[in-house]
XYZ file of N, CA, C and O in Angstrom:
776
model
N 36.777 -45.256 58.446
C 36.642 -46.029 57.223
C 35.953 -45.169 56.156
O 34.946 -44.544 56.420
N 36.508 -45.170 54.974
C 35.968 -44.362 53.885
C 35.009 -45.200 53.062
O 35.287 -46.351 52.738
N 33.880 -44.601 52.746
C 32.914 -45.296 51.890
C 33.474 -45.403 50.481
O 33.983 -44.433 49.926
N 33.391 -46.605 49.931
C 33.807 -46.815 48.541
C 32.660 -46.359 47.631
O 31.498 -46.643 47.919
N 32.980 -45.680 46.549
C 31.895 -45.305 45.633
C 31.278 -46.556 45.026
O 31.975 -47.516 44.722
N 29.974 -46.533 44.893
C 29.310 -47.688 44.300
C 29.568 -47.698 42.797
O 29.717 -46.647 42.183
N 29.670 -48.907 42.220
C 29.896 -48.954 40.769
C 28.711 -48.350 40.038
O 27.581 -48.421 40.516
N 28.976 -47.745 38.899
C 27.868 -47.143 38.164
C 26.829 -48.197 37.768
O 27.153 -49.357 37.560
N 25.626 -47.757 37.665
C 24.526 -48.608 37.215
C 24.881 -49.193 35.849
O 25.394 -48.478 34.987
N 24.613 -50.505 35.623
C 24.946 -51.104 34.314
C 24.335 -50.360 33.133
O 24.969 -50.240 32.083
N 23.110 -49.858 33.303
C 22.468 -49.140 32.194
C 23.229 -47.856 31.862
O 23.359 -47.488 30.692
N 23.760 -47.179 32.896
C 24.538 -45.963 32.679
C 25.850 -46.307 31.981
O 26.267 -45.633 31.037
N 26.500 -47.375 32.425
C 27.739 -47.809 31.787
C 27.493 -48.213 30.339
O 28.278 -47.896 29.434
N 26.396 -48.944 30.109
C 26.069 -49.347 28.737
C 25.854 -48.134 27.836
O 26.294 -48.127 26.687
N 25.171 -47.127 28.357
C 24.915 -45.928 27.552
C 26.216 -45.266 27.129
O 26.371 -44.862 25.970
N 27.172 -45.180 28.050
C 28.462 -44.567 27.724
C 29.225 -45.428 26.715
O 29.794 -44.910 25.743
N 29.231 -46.744 26.928
C 29.918 -47.649 26.006
C 29.257 -47.635 24.631
O 29.932 -47.700 23.601
N 27.931 -47.549 24.601
C 27.192 -47.477 23.331
C 27.610 -46.234 22.560
O 27.917 -46.295 21.367
N 27.631 -45.107 23.240
C 27.990 -43.845 22.598
C 29.400 -43.907 22.018
O 29.638 -43.504 20.880
N 30.345 -44.457 22.771
C 31.728 -44.558 22.303
C 31.836 -45.497 21.096
O 32.510 -45.188 20.110
N 31.180 -46.660 21.190
C 31.253 -47.639 20.097
C 30.603 -47.104 18.825
O 31.123 -47.313 17.722
N 29.468 -46.428 18.967
C 28.810 -45.869 17.786
C 29.654 -44.771 17.155
O 29.702 -44.653 15.920
N 30.339 -43.988 17.977
C 31.229 -42.953 17.434
C 32.377 -43.599 16.650
O 32.737 -43.117 15.566
N 32.926 -44.694 17.177
C 33.988 -45.397 16.440
C 33.456 -45.946 15.123
O 34.103 -45.844 14.078
N 32.262 -46.552 15.181
C 31.680 -47.119 13.961
C 31.371 -46.036 12.938
O 31.666 -46.180 11.753
N 30.787 -44.928 13.394
C 30.443 -43.837 12.475
C 31.676 -43.227 11.829
O 31.597 -42.675 10.729
N 32.831 -43.316 12.501
C 34.065 -42.730 11.973
C 34.737 -43.608 10.919
O 35.662 -43.159 10.244
N 34.270 -44.837 10.758
C 34.879 -45.735 9.767
C 34.575 -45.233 8.363
O 33.463 -44.768 8.080
N 35.543 -45.356 7.493
C 35.366 -44.908 6.099
C 34.357 -45.811 5.389
O 34.400 -47.035 5.521
N 33.482 -45.201 4.605
C 32.450 -45.978 3.917
C 33.068 -46.975 2.936
O 32.577 -48.099 2.795
N 34.158 -46.605 2.280
C 34.791 -47.545 1.342
C 35.291 -48.783 2.077
O 35.173 -49.904 1.569
N 35.842 -48.589 3.274
C 36.279 -49.731 4.081
C 35.080 -50.584 4.488
O 35.125 -51.810 4.404
N 34.018 -49.918 4.906
C 32.833 -50.669 5.347
C 32.253 -51.520 4.233
O 31.792 -52.642 4.474
N 32.261 -51.012 3.011
C 31.744 -51.794 1.882
C 32.579 -53.056 1.660
O 32.037 -54.136 1.412
N 33.894 -52.931 1.763
C 34.774 -54.093 1.630
C 34.543 -55.059 2.794
O 34.442 -56.271 2.615
N 34.439 -54.510 3.994
C 34.247 -55.351 5.185
C 32.894 -56.046 5.165
O 32.770 -57.175 5.628
N 31.863 -55.372 4.634
C 30.548 -56.017 4.543
C 30.624 -57.286 3.694
O 29.965 -58.288 3.992
N 31.425 -57.241 2.637
C 31.584 -58.435 1.795
C 32.272 -59.554 2.577
O 31.868 -60.721 2.496
N 33.297 -59.219 3.360
C 33.978 -60.226 4.178
C 33.028 -60.799 5.228
O 33.009 -62.018 5.468
N 32.217 -59.942 5.828
C 31.233 -60.404 6.819
C 30.216 -61.323 6.155
O 29.869 -62.382 6.691
N 29.748 -60.943 4.972
C 28.774 -61.775 4.249
C 29.328 -63.174 4.021
O 28.647 -64.178 4.305
N 30.544 -63.275 3.515
C 31.134 -64.585 3.231
C 31.302 -65.405 4.513
O 31.044 -66.616 4.522
N 31.703 -64.752 5.608
C 31.894 -65.466 6.872
C 30.564 -65.941 7.458
O 30.466 -67.058 7.977
N 29.536 -65.127 7.354
C 28.216 -65.538 7.863
C 27.697 -66.729 7.065
O 27.222 -67.722 7.631
N 27.789 -66.653 5.755
C 27.280 -67.742 4.909
C 28.039 -69.044 5.121
O 27.511 -70.122 4.839
N 29.254 -68.959 5.651
C 30.055 -70.164 5.914
C 29.774 -70.777 7.280
O 30.293 -71.852 7.588
N 28.941 -70.138 8.096
C 28.645 -70.676 9.426
C 27.923 -72.022 9.317
O 27.075 -72.216 8.439
N 28.217 -72.946 10.234
C 27.545 -74.247 10.194
C 26.035 -74.153 10.392
O 25.316 -75.062 9.993
N 25.562 -73.060 10.955
C 24.114 -72.890 11.147
C 23.354 -72.938 9.830
O 22.168 -73.278 9.804
N 24.027 -72.616 8.730
C 23.356 -72.590 7.425
C 23.564 -73.871 6.622
O 23.050 -73.984 5.513
N 24.292 -74.840 7.170
C 24.556 -76.075 6.434
C 23.273 -76.817 6.071
O 23.125 -77.296 4.949
N 22.369 -76.931 7.019
C 21.114 -77.635 6.768
C 19.917 -76.784 7.184
O 18.854 -77.301 7.507
N 20.101 -75.479 7.178
C 19.042 -74.577 7.638
C 17.827 -74.636 6.723
O 17.949 -74.767 5.517
N 16.674 -74.554 7.352
C 15.425 -74.480 6.610
C 14.732 -73.142 6.823
O 13.758 -72.839 6.168
N 15.237 -72.352 7.789
C 14.671 -71.036 8.056
C 13.479 -71.114 8.976
O 13.226 -72.163 9.553
N 12.795 -70.039 9.114
C 13.071 -68.731 8.549
C 14.312 -68.070 9.175
O 14.683 -68.369 10.302
N 14.898 -67.177 8.399
C 16.052 -66.406 8.853
C 15.630 -64.942 8.918
O 15.042 -64.419 7.976
N 15.941 -64.321 10.046
C 15.658 -62.896 10.197
C 16.969 -62.124 10.214
O 17.961 -62.578 10.769
N 16.947 -60.949 9.622
C 18.052 -60.010 9.757
C 17.415 -58.648 10.033
O 16.349 -58.587 10.651
N 18.021 -57.598 9.591
C 17.501 -56.259 9.841
C 17.855 -55.397 8.647
O 18.767 -55.702 7.881
N 17.101 -54.318 8.475
C 17.423 -53.355 7.438
C 18.411 -52.366 8.052
O 18.110 -51.744 9.057
N 19.630 -52.234 7.479
C 20.650 -51.424 8.147
C 20.302 -49.940 8.169
O 19.663 -49.421 7.261
N 20.729 -49.291 9.243
C 20.587 -47.843 9.336
C 21.911 -47.263 9.816
O 22.741 -47.971 10.395
N 22.092 -46.012 9.527
C 23.344 -45.325 9.867
C 24.534 -46.117 9.323
O 24.550 -46.475 8.153
N 25.472 -46.431 10.172
C 26.708 -47.078 9.718
C 26.768 -48.553 10.100
O 27.849 -49.132 10.196
N 25.612 -49.186 10.281
C 25.579 -50.600 10.671
C 26.157 -51.495 9.571
O 26.039 -51.197 8.383
N 26.740 -52.610 9.997
C 27.127 -53.649 9.045
C 25.870 -54.072 8.278
O 24.793 -54.210 8.857
N 26.016 -54.272 6.989
C 24.868 -54.495 6.109
C 24.612 -55.990 5.884
O 25.400 -56.660 5.210
N 23.485 -56.525 6.399
C 23.183 -57.941 6.201
C 22.426 -58.252 4.915
O 22.140 -59.408 4.627
N 22.094 -57.251 4.123
C 21.269 -57.511 2.940
C 21.909 -58.480 1.951
O 21.190 -59.342 1.406
N 23.236 -58.432 1.719
C 23.813 -59.444 0.831
C 23.662 -60.867 1.372
O 23.494 -61.817 0.597
N 23.698 -61.023 2.687
C 23.462 -62.344 3.285
C 22.040 -62.789 2.969
O 21.806 -63.934 2.549
N 21.087 -61.884 3.164
C 19.692 -62.225 2.901
C 19.469 -62.588 1.436
O 18.736 -63.525 1.119
N 20.096 -61.854 0.542
C 19.940 -62.159 -0.883
C 20.483 -63.552 -1.206
O 19.841 -64.318 -1.943
N 21.640 -63.894 -0.627
C 22.213 -65.223 -0.870
C 21.338 -66.321 -0.278
O 21.142 -67.377 -0.899
N 20.801 -66.087 0.893
C 19.929 -67.088 1.518
C 18.618 -67.234 0.743
O 18.077 -68.336 0.622
N 18.116 -66.131 0.215
C 16.909 -66.188 -0.617
C 17.170 -67.046 -1.857
O 16.319 -67.863 -2.243
N 18.357 -66.891 -2.447
C 18.711 -67.700 -3.616
C 18.802 -69.184 -3.267
O 18.562 -70.041 -4.116
N 19.121 -69.489 -2.006
C 19.157 -70.879 -1.543
C 17.758 -71.410 -1.227
O 17.593 -72.571 -0.879
N 16.757 -70.532 -1.296
C 15.388 -70.960 -1.054
C 14.922 -70.839 0.386
O 13.845 -71.349 0.728
N 15.697 -70.167 1.237
C 15.293 -70.031 2.639
C 14.281 -68.901 2.800
O 14.443 -67.819 2.213
N 13.237 -69.110 3.604
C 12.304 -68.017 3.887
C 12.981 -66.980 4.780
O 13.766 -67.319 5.665
N 12.653 -65.722 4.528
C 13.272 -64.608 5.243
C 12.222 -63.760 5.941
O 11.048 -63.751 5.552
N 12.678 -63.033 6.951
C 11.805 -62.074 7.618
C 12.653 -60.948 8.191
O 13.870 -61.076 8.346
N 11.990 -59.843 8.481
C 12.619 -58.678 9.099
C 11.819 -58.300 10.337
O 10.602 -58.521 10.395
N 12.490 -57.707 11.335
C 11.772 -57.326 12.549
C 10.959 -56.053 12.358
O 11.260 -55.216 11.509
N 9.932 -55.938 13.178
C 9.123 -54.724 13.277
C 8.681 -54.603 14.730
O 8.498 -55.621 15.410
N 8.532 -53.393 15.197
C 8.051 -53.167 16.561
C 6.575 -52.816 16.472
O 6.183 -51.849 15.812
N 5.758 -53.634 17.123
C 4.317 -53.435 17.127
C 3.855 -53.482 18.584
O 4.115 -54.460 19.290
N 3.201 -52.420 19.029
C 2.712 -52.332 20.410
C 3.849 -52.635 21.415
O 3.691 -53.434 22.327
N 5.009 -52.017 21.177
C 6.180 -52.135 22.060
C 6.729 -53.553 22.162
O 7.332 -53.936 23.156
N 6.498 -54.335 21.117
C 6.963 -55.712 21.086
C 7.537 -56.004 19.706
O 6.987 -55.570 18.694
N 8.646 -56.755 19.675
C 9.248 -57.110 18.396
C 8.544 -58.326 17.805
O 8.316 -59.319 18.496
N 8.188 -58.186 16.534
C 7.660 -59.320 15.773
C 8.507 -59.427 14.503
O 9.330 -58.555 14.209
N 8.287 -60.482 13.737
C 9.003 -60.662 12.477
C 7.978 -60.905 11.389
O 7.076 -61.726 11.547
N 8.143 -60.186 10.277
C 7.235 -60.340 9.144
C 8.005 -60.842 7.931
O 9.148 -60.486 7.705
N 7.319 -61.659 7.144
C 7.906 -62.219 5.926
C 8.394 -61.103 5.017
O 7.769 -60.048 4.901
N 9.534 -61.356 4.400
C 10.110 -60.401 3.450
C 11.020 -61.155 2.496
O 11.597 -62.178 2.849
N 11.137 -60.658 1.286
C 12.081 -61.200 0.303
C 12.751 -60.020 -0.381
O 12.182 -58.920 -0.444
N 13.958 -60.219 -0.890
C 14.654 -59.115 -1.555
C 13.801 -58.451 -2.630
O 13.076 -59.116 -3.368
N 13.880 -57.145 -2.656
C 13.204 -56.273 -3.613
C 11.714 -56.117 -3.356
O 11.027 -55.461 -4.128
N 11.215 -56.699 -2.280
C 9.828 -56.423 -1.904
C 9.773 -55.095 -1.157
O 10.768 -54.668 -0.561
N 8.610 -54.452 -1.166
C 8.505 -53.137 -0.528
C 8.804 -53.191 0.971
O 8.526 -54.181 1.647
N 9.372 -52.102 1.447
C 9.550 -51.888 2.875
C 8.979 -50.510 3.201
O 8.880 -49.649 2.332
N 8.581 -50.340 4.455
C 7.937 -49.092 4.875
C 8.597 -48.600 6.163
O 9.225 -49.388 6.881
N 8.461 -47.299 6.481
C 9.021 -46.799 7.741
C 8.395 -47.527 8.934
O 7.192 -47.772 8.963
N 9.256 -47.888 9.894
C 8.765 -48.658 11.029
C 9.035 -48.046 12.385
O 8.876 -48.693 13.397
N 9.461 -46.815 12.459
C 9.777 -46.188 13.741
C 11.236 -46.398 14.099
O 11.878 -47.339 13.624
N 11.774 -45.533 14.931
C 13.171 -45.571 15.365
C 14.130 -45.475 14.178
O 15.260 -45.938 14.245
N 13.675 -44.944 13.039
C 14.529 -44.830 11.864
C 14.678 -46.111 11.083
O 15.526 -46.213 10.199
N 13.851 -47.119 11.383
C 13.957 -48.416 10.715
C 13.025 -48.503 9.513
O 12.071 -47.738 9.377
N 13.315 -49.483 8.664
C 12.433 -49.843 7.563
C 12.028 -51.295 7.777
O 12.857 -52.133 8.156
N 10.754 -51.592 7.539
C 10.192 -52.906 7.875
C 9.305 -53.400 6.734
O 8.897 -52.620 5.871
N 8.985 -54.700 6.725
C 8.065 -55.200 5.694
C 6.684 -54.563 5.828
O 6.300 -54.067 6.894
N 5.942 -54.626 4.745
C 4.565 -54.147 4.751
C 3.783 -54.834 5.865
O 3.902 -56.052 6.052
N 2.962 -54.090 6.616
C 2.190 -54.695 7.716
C 1.243 -55.810 7.278
O 0.802 -56.605 8.116
N 0.947 -55.905 5.986
C 0.072 -56.983 5.510
C 0.807 -58.320 5.433
O 0.167 -59.369 5.298
N 2.126 -58.313 5.535
C 2.889 -59.557 5.442
C 2.666 -60.415 6.692
O 2.518 -59.891 7.795
N 2.667 -61.741 6.536
C 2.435 -62.615 7.691
C 3.619 -62.608 8.657
O 4.758 -62.347 8.274
N 3.309 -62.904 9.915
C 4.351 -63.015 10.932
C 5.049 -64.361 10.828
O 4.420 -65.380 10.519
N 6.348 -64.356 11.078
C 7.167 -65.560 11.120
C 7.829 -65.648 12.482
O 8.024 -64.638 13.149
N 8.214 -66.858 12.864
C 9.075 -67.064 14.024
C 10.398 -67.569 13.478
O 10.475 -68.676 12.957
N 11.449 -66.761 13.561
C 12.714 -67.162 12.945
C 13.421 -68.277 13.710
O 13.298 -68.392 14.927
N 14.152 -69.078 12.966
C 15.012 -70.103 13.562
C 16.437 -69.588 13.701
O 17.207 -70.081 14.521
N 16.783 -68.596 12.875
C 18.103 -67.970 12.913
C 17.894 -66.462 12.884
O 17.153 -65.949 12.042
N 18.542 -65.774 13.812
C 18.462 -64.317 13.882
C 19.830 -63.715 13.625
O 20.805 -64.078 14.295
N 19.900 -62.803 12.679
C 21.097 -61.986 12.464
C 20.765 -60.627 13.065
O 19.817 -59.971 12.635
N 21.530 -60.245 14.093
C 21.147 -59.066 14.870
C 22.186 -57.955 14.763
O 23.378 -58.210 14.655
N 21.706 -56.713 14.830
C 22.623 -55.572 14.844
C 23.135 -55.350 16.263
O 22.574 -55.870 17.229
N 24.177 -54.578 16.368
C 24.672 -54.234 17.699
C 25.496 -52.966 17.636
O 26.027 -52.604 16.597
N 25.576 -52.308 18.781
C 26.430 -51.125 18.900
C 27.814 -51.535 19.376
O 28.816 -51.030 18.908
N 27.858 -52.479 20.328
C 29.126 -52.958 20.883
C 28.952 -54.415 21.279
O 27.831 -54.884 21.501
N 30.082 -55.140 21.399
C 30.030 -56.547 21.789
C 31.287 -56.920 22.537
O 32.312 -56.237 22.441
N 31.183 -58.038 23.282
C 32.397 -58.621 23.867
C 32.506 -60.074 23.403
O 31.590 -60.609 22.771
N 33.605 -60.706 23.708
C 33.873 -62.057 23.215
C 33.047 -63.125 23.912
O 33.023 -64.269 23.454
N 32.365 -62.780 24.967
C 31.480 -63.745 25.618
C 30.160 -63.870 24.861
O 29.375 -64.763 25.129
N 29.902 -62.945 23.944
C 28.661 -62.987 23.180
C 27.621 -62.000 23.663
O 26.502 -61.995 23.164
N 27.977 -61.160 24.623
C 27.036 -60.135 25.060
C 27.154 -58.931 24.144
O 28.230 -58.608 23.643
N 26.027 -58.281 23.932
C 25.972 -57.136 23.020
C 25.329 -55.952 23.724
O 24.572 -56.122 24.674
N 25.650 -54.798 23.220
C 24.922 -53.589 23.584
C 24.186 -53.169 22.321
O 24.792 -53.008 21.260
N 22.878 -53.054 22.448
C 22.076 -52.615 21.314
C 21.799 -51.132 21.427
O 22.652 -50.354 21.855
N 20.578 -50.762 21.112
C 20.224 -49.343 21.146
C 19.447 -48.970 22.410
O 18.919 -47.872 22.513
N 19.372 -49.895 23.357
C 18.870 -49.541 24.673
C 17.425 -49.872 24.976
O 16.957 -49.624 26.083
N 16.707 -50.452 24.043
C 15.293 -50.756 24.285
C 15.070 -52.201 24.746
O 14.008 -52.533 25.243
N 16.043 -53.095 24.506
C 15.930 -54.475 24.971
C 15.049 -55.376 24.135
O 14.701 -56.477 24.561
N 14.696 -54.953 22.928
C 13.777 -55.752 22.111
C 14.361 -57.113 21.739
O 13.662 -58.137 21.791
N 15.625 -57.143 21.341
C 16.209 -58.423 20.935
C 16.361 -59.365 22.122
O 16.092 -60.562 22.004
N 16.781 -58.858 23.274
C 16.902 -59.721 24.455
C 15.546 -60.323 24.819
O 15.440 -61.516 25.104
N 14.512 -59.500 24.800
C 13.171 -59.995 25.126
C 12.719 -61.042 24.115
O 12.146 -62.078 24.484
N 12.983 -60.812 22.834
C 12.544 -61.752 21.803
C 13.324 -63.057 21.894
O 12.744 -64.145 21.762
N 14.637 -62.983 22.129
C 15.431 -64.204 22.275
C 14.936 -65.032 23.455
O 14.880 -66.263 23.376
N 14.562 -64.376 24.538
C 14.024 -65.102 25.701
C 12.660 -65.710 25.375
O 12.350 -66.823 25.801
N 11.867 -65.016 24.584
C 10.505 -65.464 24.274
C 10.474 -66.662 23.332
O 9.716 -67.610 23.548
N 11.293 -66.638 22.285
C 11.154 -67.679 21.269
C 11.982 -68.920 21.554
O 11.860 -69.916 20.844
N 12.811 -68.892 22.580
C 13.520 -70.108 22.968
C 14.666 -70.442 22.041
O 15.308 -69.547 21.499
N 14.936 -71.739 21.844
C 16.124 -72.133 21.079
C 16.119 -71.544 19.666
O 15.200 -71.758 18.888
N 17.146 -70.786 19.396
C 17.309 -70.122 18.114
C 18.806 -69.840 17.960
O 19.509 -69.674 18.955
N 19.294 -69.835 16.759
C 20.685 -69.466 16.527
C 20.756 -67.959 16.349
O 20.061 -67.403 15.494
N 21.590 -67.307 17.159
C 21.701 -65.850 17.096
C 23.109 -65.460 16.649
O 24.100 -65.945 17.184
N 23.149 -64.582 15.650
C 24.410 -64.169 15.031
C 24.464 -62.648 15.033
O 23.625 -61.989 14.409
N 25.435 -62.091 15.731
C 25.648 -60.655 15.688
C 26.658 -60.332 14.609
O 27.653 -61.047 14.450
N 26.391 -59.293 13.828
C 27.384 -58.860 12.857
C 27.771 -57.420 13.172
O 26.935 -56.600 13.546
N 29.068 -57.151 13.060
C 29.591 -55.844 13.434
C 30.971 -55.675 12.837
O 31.548 -56.614 12.285
N 31.511 -54.491 12.997
C 32.895 -54.239 12.623
C 33.767 -54.441 13.857
O 33.329 -54.231 14.994
N 34.995 -54.858 13.627
C 35.909 -55.144 14.740
C 36.074 -53.942 15.658
O 36.278 -54.098 16.867
N 35.945 -52.736 15.134
C 36.088 -51.519 15.938
C 35.020 -51.405 17.018
O 35.155 -50.603 17.946
N 33.969 -52.197 16.933
C 32.881 -52.134 17.909
C 33.115 -53.041 19.118
O 32.333 -53.018 20.060
N 34.188 -53.829 19.095
C 34.460 -54.727 20.216
C 34.913 -53.927 21.437
O 35.676 -52.973 21.321
N 34.421 -54.356 22.606
C 34.861 -53.785 23.871
C 35.302 -54.935 24.773
O 35.021 -56.102 24.488
N 36.001 -54.621 25.846
C 36.501 -55.675 26.736
C 35.368 -56.463 27.375
O 35.340 -57.684 27.305
N 34.430 -55.762 28.000
C 33.352 -56.445 28.704
C 32.075 -55.618 28.640
O 32.070 -54.447 29.033
N 31.016 -56.241 28.169
C 29.695 -55.627 28.230
C 29.180 -55.804 29.663
O 29.233 -56.915 30.200
N 28.708 -54.751 30.296
C 28.145 -54.900 31.640
C 26.786 -55.603 31.558
O 25.739 -54.966 31.494
N 26.846 -56.936 31.518
C 25.617 -57.695 31.288
C 24.736 -57.701 32.535
O 25.202 -57.606 33.658
N 23.437 -57.828 32.280
C 22.414 -57.867 33.323
C 21.633 -59.166 33.179
O 21.734 -59.847 32.162
N 20.842 -59.548 34.189
C 20.138 -60.841 34.129
C 19.260 -61.030 32.891
O 19.097 -62.145 32.418
N 18.702 -59.954 32.361
C 17.814 -60.101 31.198
C 18.577 -60.204 29.876
O 17.987 -60.531 28.855
N 19.868 -59.935 29.882
C 20.649 -59.968 28.647
C 20.843 -61.400 28.158
O 21.074 -62.308 28.945
N 20.778 -61.588 26.855
C 20.973 -62.896 26.241
C 22.253 -62.879 25.424
O 22.500 -61.961 24.653
N 23.045 -63.953 25.574
C 24.283 -64.057 24.801
C 23.983 -64.510 23.377
O 23.079 -65.306 23.142
N 24.795 -64.009 22.458
C 24.703 -64.455 21.081
C 25.506 -65.735 20.916
O 26.458 -65.991 21.650
N 25.125 -66.532 19.930
C 25.880 -67.755 19.629
C 27.157 -67.434 18.859
O 28.185 -68.062 19.064
N 27.066 -66.479 17.954
C 28.182 -66.121 17.089
C 28.269 -64.606 16.961
O 27.246 -63.922 16.983
N 29.478 -64.115 16.774
C 29.684 -62.730 16.347
C 30.651 -62.789 15.172
O 31.694 -63.444 15.241
N 30.263 -62.123 14.104
C 31.077 -62.113 12.892
C 31.493 -60.678 12.606
O 30.637 -59.786 12.542
N 32.795 -60.465 12.438
C 33.313 -59.176 12.021
C 34.094 -59.378 10.728
O 34.238 -60.509 10.242
N 34.622 -58.304 10.201
C 35.427 -58.400 8.981
C 36.736 -59.140 9.225
O 37.376 -59.604 8.284
N 37.126 -59.286 10.492
C 38.395 -59.921 10.813
C 38.272 -61.372 11.241
O 39.188 -62.165 11.036
N 37.145 -61.726 11.895
C 37.056 -63.068 12.458
C 35.619 -63.470 12.763
O 34.722 -62.635 12.828
N 35.464 -64.770 12.967
C 34.211 -65.350 13.420
C 34.441 -65.849 14.840
O 35.337 -66.647 15.077
N 33.627 -65.372 15.760
C 33.777 -65.699 17.177
C 32.629 -66.608 17.596
O 31.462 -66.225 17.487
N 32.928 -67.798 18.062
C 31.930 -68.722 18.608
C 31.781 -68.379 20.073
O 32.731 -68.496 20.839
N 30.605 -67.927 20.471
C 30.423 -67.376 21.820
C 29.798 -68.356 22.794
O 30.374 -68.667 23.823
N 28.597 -68.803 22.504
C 27.846 -69.603 23.472
C 28.065 -71.092 23.227
O 28.406 -71.503 22.146
């Protein structure tokens, strides 16, 4: 009897899938991404989660070739919703109050975050970045697990991943600590996951 090779460790598979998805995303033309960001913005703002939302709403400051949530935040700010952005403090994700055009500062990992003097918020709606996703609502992030840990910590919250359709993969090798997103919005469609 021949020993069957064991399947690769999920973390190893995720790393390979992350690298491939980020390469696809980085290869997208910036002019296309700008058009797609507008389509994503309109689709996010049309989600039922915002029909009677009171906030706070968290998103992220985009880096590299990520889908840009800032137009969503600006529109929500105009609706009067409180906003916040994530920051990593002592190896833990927190959220600090932020509004459009307020100062942001370097926050590690290439991110920009609100001034540390801003108060902490607990968001009711999270708009999250991702490297890759599947239709079940599982995502591959950047490998640190901050969003999964925060989603588990804060309990019931609406989670919305935004990405380009090129980042979709067949199946994310999910692990017990992974949390599914409620929605994924791309330039092509809105996917109701959970």
